[in-house]
Amino acid sequence: RLLQSPLCAGCGSDKQRCWCRQALEQFHQLSQVLHRLSLLERVSAEAVTSTLHQVTKERMEDRCRGEYERSFLREFHKWIERVVGWLGKVFLQDGPARPASPEAGNTLRRWRCHVQRFFYRIYASLRIEELFSIIRDFPDSRPAVEDLKYCLERTDQRQQLLLSLKAALETRLLHPGVNTCDIITLYISAIKALRVLDPSMVILEVACEPVRRYLRTREDTVRQIVAGLTGDSDGTGDLAVELSKTDPASLETGQDSEDDSGEPEDWVPDPVDADPGKSSSKRRSSDIISLLVSIYGSKDLFINEYRSLLADRLLHQFSFSPEREIRNVELLKLRFGEAPMHFCEVMLKDMADSRRINANIREEDEKRPAEEQPPFGVYAVILSSEFWPPFKDEKLEVPEDIREALEVYCKKYEKLKAMRTLSWKHTLGLVTMDVELADRTLSVAVTPVQAVVLLYFQDQASWTLDELSKVVKMPVALLRRRMSVWLQQGVLREEPAGTFSVVEEERPHDRDSLVLIDSDEDSDSGMASQADQKEEELLLFWTYIQAMLTNLESLSLERIYSMLRMFVVTGPALAEIDLQELQGFLQKKVRDQQLVYSAGVYRLPKSCS
């Protein structure tokens, strides 16, 4: 049961001594006097306005701030009608029992419009202030977005929203402390939320331009987007769902044209702050993937990154799913076109052919006597090198027994495939091995480099880093990083510094010790990085640049770039290399003393010319 308060809610006195009725009667008498003198609204307007504004703000702060999952418009419309009823007690001068005069009715309508406009303005300001959090919580915050859209249609606060949202994004999102994956995730939420708020997509285009510009400066942006498209990234799973839509917007043919715009009566003009140089229908029909791809303006970056990710997955996972990869390629073909995805189809075909060849060789081995069986199994992935992305140029000297096993496999392959042979990439692939020590046995899956390093400890229990580096033919810094897995597993110990030995028997304090190794995902990849590939592409232009400077003596950066675009028709597409990248390449040549830069032009040094 609810306990009723003995005090009046209006005056705060005991209910038996409540004076609210008398105060209301006196208030009506005073209002009637002021009304007869035509002073009522002039005297009371400022006080009424101040009271209305204060009460509305307090109610909104109490009920709406931080609450995004339900709409408040209907609730406040009802509350505003109650407020208008209170205003009727102030301005209705003909008495409660008789109808109001036309003049009083007009006054009430004017005050109703004033209260509604004030509510829309401060409610929109509140939601604009919270828009970053609303976008972050979308789609749970969809009611708040729809409320804000309703208010913006009745107020002139678009510019306030644009300035506030851009400032919030730059302050809270666009700084080194935020992961690229988190920036992409919030940008995707912004696309969804702002599409509801503004179907013309102009707010998204203007407010999120700093996000797009900042993402271009992050080295891992393309990799994170591609990982999200293929379902390999936890933070950007919406991209995989977007990719699997049955009727995607193709990036091969572009978006709808201006002529394909539906029924004429459904046409809605763009807002006045829209960029007139950009297609309205293309802006409105852009989906999440096309907007992310347009950050760089070229789909080739994404296709090349997908090839690298696919190659890494195929070469470094025993249990990859062919069905899943085929599905991803088919979905990407719908987005990017069939021709760009042809290389990926060949890569998957290579994997299927390799499984069949390995099965044939294994079947032949099983027919041999036990003494002729190979000491360990070799399962090769046979690549069509022209269709796979560039590999890192790493060298590795494998032990003699490994080399012999690979030669035996190569001869078996040559019997199956006449006129063909194999060229081994020793640093690529995976090795499953059992490491038998005095008191324990470890079953591990490691890279070929890590396996070869440990095999050298079979014949010699202790190695210095320099000695092992010479035998393996690998730089010391890279070798130390590759050995980190054996330090973490407790198989090797570095003692003293620079000398590694096998830990046959684990000591009690070794179980409690922890070796911290700085991880670097890119270093574990067998693919050449995008930066390495870009450097290689630019090197192909170096011959052209030298010839131009030999004939013309000196050229500006812009002239070199335009001449390359005009005359270079073979090799990599120059459209993929922008002016800034070419400038960085030329400046590197200046530092290497292969070019001279003076007075805004480049020339060859005198020794070269």
Coordinates of C-alpha atoms in Angstrom, one line a residue:
R1 CA 0.0 0.0 0.0
L2 CA 1.2 3.5 -0.8
L3 CA 1.4 5.9 2.2
Q4 CA -0.3 9.3 1.4
S5 CA 1.6 12.3 2.5
P6 CA -0.2 14.6 5.0
L7 CA 1.3 17.6 3.3
C8 CA -0.1 19.4 0.2
A9 CA 2.0 19.0 -2.9
G10 CA 1.4 22.6 -3.9
C11 CA 2.1 24.8 -0.9
G12 CA 3.8 22.2 1.3
S13 CA 1.5 22.9 4.3
D14 CA -0.7 20.5 6.2
K15 CA -3.7 19.6 4.0
Q16 CA -6.1 20.9 6.6
R17 CA -4.4 24.3 6.4
C18 CA -3.8 24.3 2.6
W19 CA -4.2 27.7 1.1
C20 CA -3.8 26.7 -2.6
R21 CA -7.5 27.2 -3.4
Q22 CA -7.5 30.7 -1.9
A23 CA -4.2 31.6 -3.8
L24 CA -5.7 30.4 -7.0
E25 CA -8.9 32.5 -6.5
Q26 CA -6.7 35.5 -5.8
F27 CA -4.6 34.8 -8.8
H28 CA -7.7 34.7 -11.0
Q29 CA -8.9 38.0 -9.6
L30 CA -5.6 39.6 -10.2
S31 CA -5.5 38.2 -13.8
Q32 CA -9.0 39.5 -14.5
V33 CA -8.0 43.0 -13.3
L34 CA -4.9 43.0 -15.5
H35 CA -6.9 41.6 -18.4
R36 CA -9.4 44.4 -18.2
L37 CA -6.5 46.9 -18.2
S38 CA -5.0 45.0 -21.3
L39 CA -1.8 44.5 -19.3
L40 CA -2.0 40.7 -18.5
E41 CA 0.3 39.3 -21.2
R42 CA 2.6 42.3 -21.0
V43 CA 3.1 41.9 -17.3
S44 CA 3.2 38.1 -17.1
A45 CA 4.9 37.1 -20.3
E46 CA 8.5 37.3 -19.0
A47 CA 7.7 35.4 -15.8
V48 CA 5.7 32.8 -17.6
T49 CA 8.4 32.3 -20.2
S50 CA 11.2 32.0 -17.6
T51 CA 9.1 29.5 -15.6
L52 CA 8.3 27.4 -18.7
H53 CA 11.9 27.3 -19.9
Q54 CA 13.2 26.4 -16.5
V55 CA 10.7 23.6 -15.9
T56 CA 11.1 22.2 -19.4
K57 CA 14.9 22.1 -19.1
E58 CA 14.7 20.4 -15.6
R59 CA 12.3 17.8 -16.8
M60 CA 14.3 17.1 -19.9
E61 CA 17.6 16.7 -17.9
D62 CA 15.9 14.4 -15.4
R63 CA 14.1 12.2 -18.0
C64 CA 16.1 12.3 -21.2
R65 CA 19.8 12.6 -20.7
G66 CA 21.6 9.4 -21.3
E67 CA 18.4 7.6 -22.2
Y68 CA 18.6 6.6 -25.9
E69 CA 16.5 3.4 -26.2
R70 CA 13.0 5.0 -26.2
S71 CA 11.3 8.0 -27.8
F72 CA 10.3 10.9 -25.6
L73 CA 8.3 13.0 -28.1
R74 CA 4.9 11.5 -27.4
E75 CA 5.5 11.9 -23.6
F76 CA 6.5 15.5 -24.0
H77 CA 3.7 16.4 -26.3
K78 CA 1.2 15.2 -23.7
W79 CA 3.1 17.2 -21.1
I80 CA 3.0 20.3 -23.2
E81 CA -0.8 20.0 -23.5
R82 CA -0.9 20.0 -19.7
V83 CA 1.3 23.0 -19.6
V84 CA -1.1 24.7 -22.1
G85 CA -3.9 23.9 -19.7
W86 CA -2.0 25.7 -16.9
L87 CA -1.5 28.6 -19.3
G88 CA -5.3 28.6 -19.8
K89 CA -5.6 29.4 -16.1
V90 CA -3.3 32.3 -16.5
F91 CA -4.8 33.8 -19.7
L92 CA -8.4 32.6 -19.7
Q93 CA -10.1 35.6 -18.2
D94 CA -13.8 34.9 -18.8
G95 CA -14.0 32.4 -15.9
P96 CA -13.7 28.6 -15.9
A97 CA -17.4 28.1 -16.4
R98 CA -17.7 30.1 -19.6
P99 CA -15.9 29.6 -22.9
A100 CA -12.7 31.6 -23.6
S101 CA -12.8 34.6 -25.9
P102 CA -11.3 34.4 -29.4
E103 CA -8.5 36.6 -28.2
A104 CA -7.6 34.3 -25.3
G105 CA -7.7 31.3 -27.7
N106 CA -5.2 32.9 -30.0
T107 CA -3.0 33.7 -27.1
L108 CA -3.0 30.0 -26.0
R109 CA -2.2 28.8 -29.5
R110 CA 0.7 31.3 -29.7
W111 CA 2.0 30.0 -26.3
R112 CA 1.6 26.4 -27.4
C113 CA 3.7 27.0 -30.5
H114 CA 6.3 28.8 -28.3
V115 CA 6.6 25.9 -25.9
Q116 CA 6.8 23.4 -28.7
R117 CA 9.5 25.3 -30.5
F118 CA 11.5 25.7 -27.3
F119 CA 11.2 22.0 -26.5
Y120 CA 12.3 21.0 -30.0
R121 CA 15.3 23.3 -29.8
I122 CA 16.6 22.3 -26.4
Y123 CA 15.8 18.6 -27.0
A124 CA 17.7 18.7 -30.3
S125 CA 20.6 20.5 -28.5
L126 CA 20.7 17.7 -25.9
R127 CA 20.8 15.0 -28.5
I128 CA 23.4 16.8 -30.5
E129 CA 25.6 17.1 -27.4
E130 CA 25.2 13.3 -26.9
L131 CA 25.4 12.3 -30.6
F132 CA 28.8 10.6 -30.3
S133 CA 27.4 8.2 -27.7
I134 CA 24.2 7.8 -29.6
I135 CA 26.2 6.7 -32.7
R136 CA 28.3 4.4 -30.6
D137 CA 25.2 2.6 -29.2
F138 CA 23.4 2.4 -32.5
P139 CA 21.1 0.5 -33.4
D140 CA 19.9 0.3 -29.7
S141 CA 19.8 4.2 -29.8
R142 CA 17.6 4.4 -32.9
P143 CA 14.7 6.0 -31.1
A144 CA 17.0 8.9 -30.0
V145 CA 18.1 9.3 -33.7
E146 CA 14.5 9.4 -34.9
D147 CA 13.6 12.0 -32.2
L148 CA 16.5 14.1 -33.3
K149 CA 15.5 13.9 -36.9
Y150 CA 12.0 15.0 -36.1
C151 CA 13.3 18.0 -34.1
L152 CA 15.8 19.0 -36.8
E153 CA 13.0 19.2 -39.3
R154 CA 11.4 21.9 -37.1
T155 CA 14.5 23.8 -36.1
D156 CA 17.5 25.4 -37.8
Q157 CA 20.3 23.4 -36.0
R158 CA 22.0 21.4 -38.8
Q159 CA 25.1 23.6 -38.6
Q160 CA 25.2 23.2 -34.8
L161 CA 25.1 19.4 -35.3
L162 CA 27.8 19.4 -37.9
L163 CA 30.2 21.5 -35.8
S164 CA 29.5 19.5 -32.6
L165 CA 29.8 16.1 -34.2
K166 CA 33.1 16.9 -36.0
A167 CA 34.6 18.3 -32.8
A168 CA 33.5 15.2 -30.8
L169 CA 34.9 12.8 -33.4
E170 CA 38.3 14.6 -33.6
T171 CA 38.5 14.8 -29.8
R172 CA 37.3 11.4 -28.8
L173 CA 38.2 9.2 -31.8
L174 CA 40.9 10.5 -34.0
H175 CA 44.0 10.1 -32.0
P176 CA 46.8 7.4 -31.6
G177 CA 45.2 5.9 -28.5
V178 CA 42.3 4.4 -30.4
N179 CA 42.7 1.1 -32.4
T180 CA 42.1 1.3 -36.1
C181 CA 39.5 -1.5 -35.7
D182 CA 37.5 0.7 -33.2
I183 CA 37.6 3.7 -35.5
I184 CA 36.2 1.6 -38.4
T185 CA 33.6 0.1 -36.1
L186 CA 32.4 3.6 -35.0
Y187 CA 32.5 4.9 -38.6
I188 CA 30.2 2.0 -39.6
S189 CA 27.8 2.9 -36.8
A190 CA 27.9 6.5 -38.0
I191 CA 27.0 5.4 -41.5
K192 CA 24.0 3.5 -40.2
A193 CA 22.8 6.2 -37.7
L194 CA 23.3 9.2 -39.9
R195 CA 21.5 7.5 -42.8
V196 CA 18.4 7.4 -40.5
L197 CA 19.0 10.9 -39.4
D198 CA 19.6 12.3 -42.9
P199 CA 18.7 10.1 -45.9
S200 CA 20.5 12.5 -48.2
M201 CA 23.8 11.4 -46.4
V202 CA 25.1 15.0 -46.5
I203 CA 25.6 15.1 -42.7
L204 CA 27.6 11.9 -43.0
E205 CA 29.7 13.3 -45.8
V206 CA 30.5 16.5 -44.1
A207 CA 30.8 15.4 -40.4
C208 CA 32.8 12.2 -41.1
E209 CA 35.3 13.6 -43.6
P210 CA 37.9 14.0 -40.8
V211 CA 37.4 10.3 -40.0
R212 CA 38.0 9.2 -43.6
R213 CA 41.0 11.5 -43.9
Y214 CA 42.5 10.1 -40.6
L215 CA 41.9 6.5 -41.7
R216 CA 44.0 7.1 -44.8
T217 CA 46.9 7.8 -42.5
R218 CA 46.6 4.5 -40.7
E219 CA 48.8 1.7 -42.2
D220 CA 46.5 -1.1 -41.1
T221 CA 43.2 0.4 -42.3
V222 CA 42.9 -1.7 -45.5
R223 CA 43.9 -4.9 -43.7
Q224 CA 41.3 -4.3 -40.9
I225 CA 38.5 -3.6 -43.5
V226 CA 39.4 -6.7 -45.5
A227 CA 39.5 -8.8 -42.4
G228 CA 36.1 -7.5 -41.4
L229 CA 34.7 -8.3 -44.9
T230 CA 35.9 -12.0 -44.6
G231 CA 34.8 -12.4 -41.0
D232 CA 38.3 -12.6 -39.6
S233 CA 38.0 -9.5 -37.3
D234 CA 35.9 -9.5 -34.2
G235 CA 35.4 -5.8 -34.1
T236 CA 34.0 -5.2 -37.6
G237 CA 31.6 -8.2 -38.0
D238 CA 29.0 -5.9 -39.6
L239 CA 31.1 -5.9 -42.8
A240 CA 30.7 -9.7 -43.2
V241 CA 27.0 -9.3 -42.9
E242 CA 27.0 -6.4 -45.4
L243 CA 29.0 -8.4 -47.8
S244 CA 26.6 -11.3 -47.7
K245 CA 23.6 -9.2 -48.7
T246 CA 21.7 -10.7 -51.6
D247 CA 21.5 -7.6 -53.7
P248 CA 24.8 -5.6 -53.1
A249 CA 25.8 -2.4 -54.7
S250 CA 28.5 -3.4 -57.2
L251 CA 31.7 -1.5 -57.2
E252 CA 32.5 -2.7 -60.7
T253 CA 29.9 -0.6 -62.5
G254 CA 29.4 2.2 -59.9
Q255 CA 26.2 3.4 -58.3
D256 CA 22.9 4.3 -59.9
S257 CA 22.9 7.2 -62.3
E258 CA 21.1 10.4 -61.8
D259 CA 18.5 9.3 -64.4
D260 CA 17.5 6.2 -62.4
S261 CA 15.9 8.0 -59.5
G262 CA 12.5 6.5 -59.0
E263 CA 9.1 8.2 -59.2
P264 CA 9.2 12.0 -59.9
E265 CA 6.8 12.7 -57.0
D266 CA 9.2 10.9 -54.6
W267 CA 12.1 13.3 -55.4
V268 CA 13.5 15.2 -52.5
P269 CA 16.1 17.9 -53.1
D270 CA 19.4 17.8 -51.3
P271 CA 20.0 20.1 -48.3
V272 CA 21.6 23.5 -49.1
D273 CA 24.9 22.4 -47.5
A274 CA 25.3 19.5 -50.0
D275 CA 28.3 19.4 -52.3
P276 CA 26.9 20.3 -55.7
G277 CA 29.8 18.6 -57.4
K278 CA 28.8 15.1 -56.1
S279 CA 26.0 12.9 -57.4
S280 CA 22.9 13.0 -55.2
S281 CA 21.7 9.5 -56.2
K282 CA 25.2 8.1 -55.7
R283 CA 25.5 9.6 -52.3
R284 CA 22.0 8.3 -51.2
S285 CA 22.6 4.8 -52.5
S286 CA 26.1 4.3 -51.2
D287 CA 26.3 1.3 -48.8
I288 CA 28.8 0.7 -46.0
I289 CA 31.3 -1.2 -48.1
S290 CA 31.3 1.3 -51.0
L291 CA 31.8 4.1 -48.5
L292 CA 34.8 2.3 -46.9
V293 CA 36.3 1.5 -50.3
S294 CA 35.9 5.1 -51.4
I295 CA 38.2 6.2 -48.6
Y296 CA 41.1 5.3 -50.9
G297 CA 39.3 5.8 -54.2
S298 CA 40.6 2.5 -55.6
K299 CA 39.3 -1.0 -55.1
D300 CA 42.7 -2.5 -56.1
L301 CA 44.2 -1.8 -52.7
F302 CA 41.5 -3.9 -51.1
I303 CA 41.8 -6.7 -53.6
N304 CA 45.6 -6.9 -53.2
E305 CA 45.2 -6.9 -49.4
Y306 CA 42.6 -9.7 -49.6
R307 CA 45.0 -11.7 -51.7
S308 CA 47.7 -11.3 -49.0
L309 CA 45.3 -12.2 -46.2
L310 CA 44.1 -15.2 -48.2
A311 CA 47.6 -16.3 -49.0
D312 CA 48.6 -16.1 -45.3
R313 CA 45.6 -18.1 -44.3
L314 CA 46.1 -20.8 -46.9
L315 CA 49.8 -21.2 -46.1
H316 CA 49.7 -21.0 -42.3
Q317 CA 46.6 -22.8 -41.3
F318 CA 46.1 -26.6 -41.5
S319 CA 42.4 -26.4 -41.0
F320 CA 41.2 -23.6 -43.3
S321 CA 37.8 -24.1 -44.8
P322 CA 37.7 -24.3 -48.6
E323 CA 34.0 -23.8 -48.7
R324 CA 34.3 -20.6 -46.7
E325 CA 37.0 -19.2 -48.8
I326 CA 35.1 -20.0 -52.1
R327 CA 32.1 -18.3 -50.6
N328 CA 34.1 -15.2 -49.7
V329 CA 35.6 -15.0 -53.2
E330 CA 32.1 -15.3 -54.8
L331 CA 30.7 -12.6 -52.6
L332 CA 33.7 -10.3 -53.4
K333 CA 33.2 -10.9 -57.1
L334 CA 29.7 -9.4 -56.8
R335 CA 31.3 -6.3 -55.3
F336 CA 34.5 -5.9 -57.2
G337 CA 33.8 -7.8 -60.4
E338 CA 35.0 -11.2 -61.7
A339 CA 38.3 -10.1 -63.4
P340 CA 40.0 -8.6 -60.3
M341 CA 39.2 -11.8 -58.3
H342 CA 40.6 -14.2 -60.9
F343 CA 44.0 -14.4 -59.1
C344 CA 42.2 -15.5 -55.9
E345 CA 40.3 -18.2 -57.7
V346 CA 43.6 -19.5 -59.1
M347 CA 45.0 -19.6 -55.5
L348 CA 42.1 -21.7 -54.3
K349 CA 42.5 -24.0 -57.3
D350 CA 46.2 -24.4 -56.4
M351 CA 45.2 -25.6 -52.9
A352 CA 42.7 -28.1 -54.3
D353 CA 45.3 -29.4 -56.8
S354 CA 47.9 -29.6 -54.1
R355 CA 45.6 -31.8 -51.9
R356 CA 45.1 -34.1 -54.8
I357 CA 48.8 -34.4 -55.7
N358 CA 49.7 -35.0 -52.0
A359 CA 47.0 -37.7 -51.8
N360 CA 48.5 -39.4 -54.9
I361 CA 52.1 -39.3 -53.6
R362 CA 51.0 -40.5 -50.1
E363 CA 49.0 -43.4 -51.8
E364 CA 52.2 -44.4 -53.7
D365 CA 54.3 -44.2 -50.5
E366 CA 51.9 -46.5 -48.6
K367 CA 52.4 -49.2 -51.2
R368 CA 56.2 -49.3 -50.4
P369 CA 57.7 -51.6 -47.8
A370 CA 58.1 -50.2 -44.3
E371 CA 61.9 -49.8 -44.6
E372 CA 61.4 -47.6 -47.8
Q373 CA 58.8 -45.3 -46.1
P374 CA 60.0 -41.7 -45.7
P375 CA 61.1 -40.8 -42.2
F376 CA 58.5 -38.0 -42.0
G377 CA 55.7 -36.8 -44.1
V378 CA 56.0 -33.9 -46.6
Y379 CA 52.9 -32.2 -47.8
A380 CA 53.5 -29.5 -50.3
V381 CA 51.4 -26.5 -51.3
I382 CA 52.2 -26.1 -55.0
L383 CA 51.7 -22.5 -56.1
S384 CA 51.3 -20.8 -59.4
S385 CA 53.8 -18.1 -58.6
E386 CA 52.5 -15.5 -61.1
F387 CA 49.1 -15.5 -59.4
W388 CA 50.1 -15.3 -55.7
P389 CA 51.2 -12.1 -54.0
P390 CA 54.9 -11.4 -53.6
F391 CA 56.6 -13.3 -50.8
K392 CA 59.1 -11.9 -48.3
D393 CA 62.7 -12.4 -49.6
E394 CA 64.0 -14.5 -46.6
K395 CA 66.7 -17.1 -46.9
L396 CA 66.9 -20.3 -44.8
E397 CA 69.5 -23.1 -44.8
V398 CA 67.7 -26.3 -44.0
P399 CA 69.5 -29.4 -42.5
E400 CA 70.7 -32.1 -44.9
D401 CA 67.9 -34.7 -44.0
I402 CA 65.2 -32.1 -44.7
R403 CA 66.8 -31.2 -48.0
E404 CA 67.0 -34.8 -49.1
A405 CA 63.3 -35.3 -48.2
L406 CA 62.3 -32.3 -50.3
E407 CA 64.4 -33.6 -53.2
V408 CA 62.6 -37.0 -53.0
Y409 CA 59.2 -35.3 -53.0
C410 CA 60.3 -33.2 -56.0
K411 CA 61.2 -36.3 -58.0
K412 CA 57.8 -37.9 -57.2
Y413 CA 56.1 -34.7 -58.4
E414 CA 58.1 -34.7 -61.6
K415 CA 56.8 -38.2 -62.3
L416 CA 53.2 -37.1 -61.9
K417 CA 53.6 -33.8 -63.8
A418 CA 55.9 -34.3 -66.7
M419 CA 58.1 -31.3 -67.8
R420 CA 57.5 -29.5 -64.5
T421 CA 59.6 -29.2 -61.3
L422 CA 59.4 -27.4 -58.0
S423 CA 61.3 -24.5 -56.5
W424 CA 61.0 -24.6 -52.7
K425 CA 60.1 -21.6 -50.5
H426 CA 61.7 -22.9 -47.3
T427 CA 60.3 -20.1 -45.0
L428 CA 56.6 -20.7 -45.9
G429 CA 54.2 -23.2 -44.5
L430 CA 53.7 -25.0 -41.2
V431 CA 55.4 -27.9 -39.4
T432 CA 53.9 -30.2 -36.8
M433 CA 56.5 -31.8 -34.6
D434 CA 56.9 -33.6 -31.3
V435 CA 59.7 -32.2 -29.2
E436 CA 61.1 -35.0 -26.9
L437 CA 63.0 -33.8 -23.9
A438 CA 64.2 -35.7 -20.8
D439 CA 61.1 -35.1 -18.7
R440 CA 58.4 -34.1 -21.1
T441 CA 57.2 -34.2 -24.8
L442 CA 55.7 -31.2 -26.5
S443 CA 53.5 -31.4 -29.6
V444 CA 53.6 -28.0 -31.4
A445 CA 52.8 -26.5 -34.8
V446 CA 55.4 -23.9 -35.8
T447 CA 56.8 -22.2 -38.9
P448 CA 59.5 -23.9 -40.9
V449 CA 62.1 -21.4 -39.6
Q450 CA 61.3 -22.2 -36.0
A451 CA 61.4 -25.9 -36.7
V452 CA 64.8 -25.7 -38.5
V453 CA 66.3 -23.6 -35.7
L454 CA 65.4 -26.3 -33.2
L455 CA 66.6 -29.1 -35.4
Y456 CA 70.1 -27.7 -35.3
F457 CA 70.0 -28.2 -31.5
Q458 CA 69.7 -32.0 -32.1
D459 CA 73.4 -32.3 -32.9
Q460 CA 74.7 -29.5 -30.7
A461 CA 73.0 -28.6 -27.4
S462 CA 74.3 -25.0 -27.2
W463 CA 74.7 -22.3 -29.8
T464 CA 75.7 -18.7 -29.7
L465 CA 73.4 -16.4 -31.7
D466 CA 76.2 -15.4 -34.1
E467 CA 77.1 -19.1 -34.8
L468 CA 73.6 -20.1 -35.4
S469 CA 73.0 -17.1 -37.7
K470 CA 75.8 -18.1 -39.9
V471 CA 74.6 -21.7 -40.2
V472 CA 71.0 -20.8 -40.8
K473 CA 72.0 -17.8 -43.0
M474 CA 69.5 -15.5 -41.4
P475 CA 70.1 -12.0 -39.8
V476 CA 70.7 -12.1 -36.1
A477 CA 67.8 -9.8 -35.2
L478 CA 65.3 -11.9 -37.3
L479 CA 66.7 -15.1 -35.9
R480 CA 66.3 -14.0 -32.3
R481 CA 62.7 -13.1 -33.0
R482 CA 62.0 -16.5 -34.6
M483 CA 63.6 -18.3 -31.6
S484 CA 61.2 -16.6 -29.2
V485 CA 58.6 -19.4 -29.4
W486 CA 61.1 -21.9 -27.9
L487 CA 62.0 -19.5 -25.1
Q488 CA 58.3 -19.1 -24.3
Q489 CA 57.8 -22.9 -24.4
G490 CA 60.7 -23.5 -22.0
V491 CA 62.6 -25.6 -24.6
L492 CA 65.5 -23.2 -24.9
R493 CA 67.2 -20.9 -22.4
E494 CA 69.4 -17.9 -23.0
E495 CA 72.2 -18.1 -20.5
P496 CA 74.5 -16.2 -20.6
A497 CA 73.2 -13.5 -22.9
G498 CA 73.6 -14.4 -26.6
T499 CA 74.0 -18.1 -25.9
F500 CA 71.1 -20.6 -26.2
S501 CA 71.0 -24.1 -24.8
V502 CA 68.4 -26.9 -24.6
V503 CA 66.4 -27.2 -21.3
E504 CA 66.2 -31.1 -21.1
E505 CA 64.8 -31.0 -17.5
E506 CA 62.6 -28.2 -16.4
R507 CA 63.7 -26.7 -13.1
P508 CA 61.1 -25.6 -10.6
H509 CA 61.7 -21.9 -10.9
D510 CA 61.5 -22.1 -14.7
R511 CA 57.8 -22.9 -14.3
D512 CA 57.2 -19.5 -12.6
S513 CA 59.4 -17.5 -14.9
L514 CA 57.8 -15.7 -17.9
V515 CA 59.6 -14.6 -21.0
L516 CA 58.0 -11.5 -22.5
I517 CA 58.4 -11.2 -26.3
D518 CA 57.2 -8.3 -28.3
S519 CA 54.8 -9.7 -30.9
D520 CA 54.7 -8.4 -34.4
E521 CA 52.0 -9.9 -36.6
D522 CA 53.5 -8.5 -39.8
S523 CA 56.8 -10.2 -39.1
D524 CA 55.1 -13.6 -39.0
S525 CA 53.4 -13.1 -42.3
G526 CA 55.1 -14.7 -45.4
M527 CA 53.7 -12.0 -47.7
A528 CA 55.6 -8.8 -48.6
S529 CA 54.0 -5.8 -47.0
Q530 CA 52.0 -3.2 -48.9
A531 CA 54.9 -0.7 -48.4
D532 CA 57.4 -3.2 -49.8
Q533 CA 55.2 -3.8 -52.8
K534 CA 54.7 -0.1 -53.4
E535 CA 58.5 0.5 -53.2
E536 CA 59.0 -2.2 -55.8
E537 CA 56.4 -0.6 -58.1
L538 CA 58.1 2.8 -57.8
L539 CA 61.5 1.2 -58.6
L540 CA 60.1 0.2 -62.0
F541 CA 59.5 3.9 -62.8
W542 CA 63.1 4.8 -61.8
T543 CA 64.4 4.0 -65.3
Y544 CA 61.8 6.3 -66.9
I545 CA 62.6 9.1 -64.5
Q546 CA 66.4 8.9 -65.2
A547 CA 65.8 9.0 -68.9
M548 CA 63.5 12.1 -68.6
L549 CA 66.1 13.9 -66.4
T550 CA 68.9 13.0 -68.8
N551 CA 67.0 14.5 -71.8
L552 CA 65.4 17.5 -70.0
E553 CA 68.0 18.2 -67.3
S554 CA 65.6 19.3 -64.6
L555 CA 61.9 18.7 -63.8
S556 CA 59.4 19.6 -61.1
L557 CA 57.6 17.0 -59.2
E558 CA 54.3 17.7 -60.9
R559 CA 55.9 17.6 -64.4
I560 CA 57.5 14.2 -63.6
Y561 CA 54.2 12.8 -62.4
S562 CA 52.3 14.1 -65.5
M563 CA 54.9 12.7 -67.9
L564 CA 54.9 9.3 -66.2
R565 CA 51.1 9.3 -66.6
M566 CA 51.5 10.2 -70.2
F567 CA 54.2 7.9 -71.4
V568 CA 54.3 4.9 -69.1
V569 CA 51.8 2.4 -70.4
T570 CA 53.3 -0.8 -69.1
G571 CA 54.0 -2.1 -65.7
P572 CA 51.9 -1.1 -62.6
A573 CA 49.1 1.4 -63.0
L574 CA 50.3 4.9 -62.1
A575 CA 46.8 5.7 -60.9
E576 CA 47.5 3.5 -57.9
I577 CA 50.5 5.8 -56.9
D578 CA 49.6 9.3 -55.8
L579 CA 51.7 12.5 -55.9
Q580 CA 52.8 12.3 -52.3
E581 CA 54.1 8.7 -52.7
L582 CA 56.1 9.8 -55.8
Q583 CA 57.5 12.7 -53.8
G584 CA 58.6 10.4 -51.0
F585 CA 60.3 8.1 -53.4
L586 CA 62.2 11.0 -55.1
Q587 CA 63.2 12.5 -51.7
K588 CA 64.6 9.0 -50.8
K589 CA 66.7 9.1 -54.0
V590 CA 67.9 12.6 -53.0
R591 CA 69.0 11.2 -49.6
D592 CA 70.8 8.4 -51.4
Q593 CA 72.6 11.0 -53.5
Q594 CA 71.0 9.6 -56.7
L595 CA 69.1 12.9 -57.3
V596 CA 69.7 16.6 -56.6
Y597 CA 66.7 18.8 -55.5
S598 CA 67.1 22.5 -55.8
A599 CA 64.8 25.5 -56.5
G600 CA 61.8 23.2 -56.7
V601 CA 63.1 20.9 -59.4
Y602 CA 64.9 17.6 -59.5
R603 CA 68.0 16.8 -61.6
L604 CA 70.6 14.1 -61.8
P605 CA 73.9 14.6 -60.0
K606 CA 76.8 15.7 -62.3
S607 CA 78.5 12.4 -62.0
C608 CA 75.4 10.7 -63.4
S609 CA 74.7 13.2 -66.1

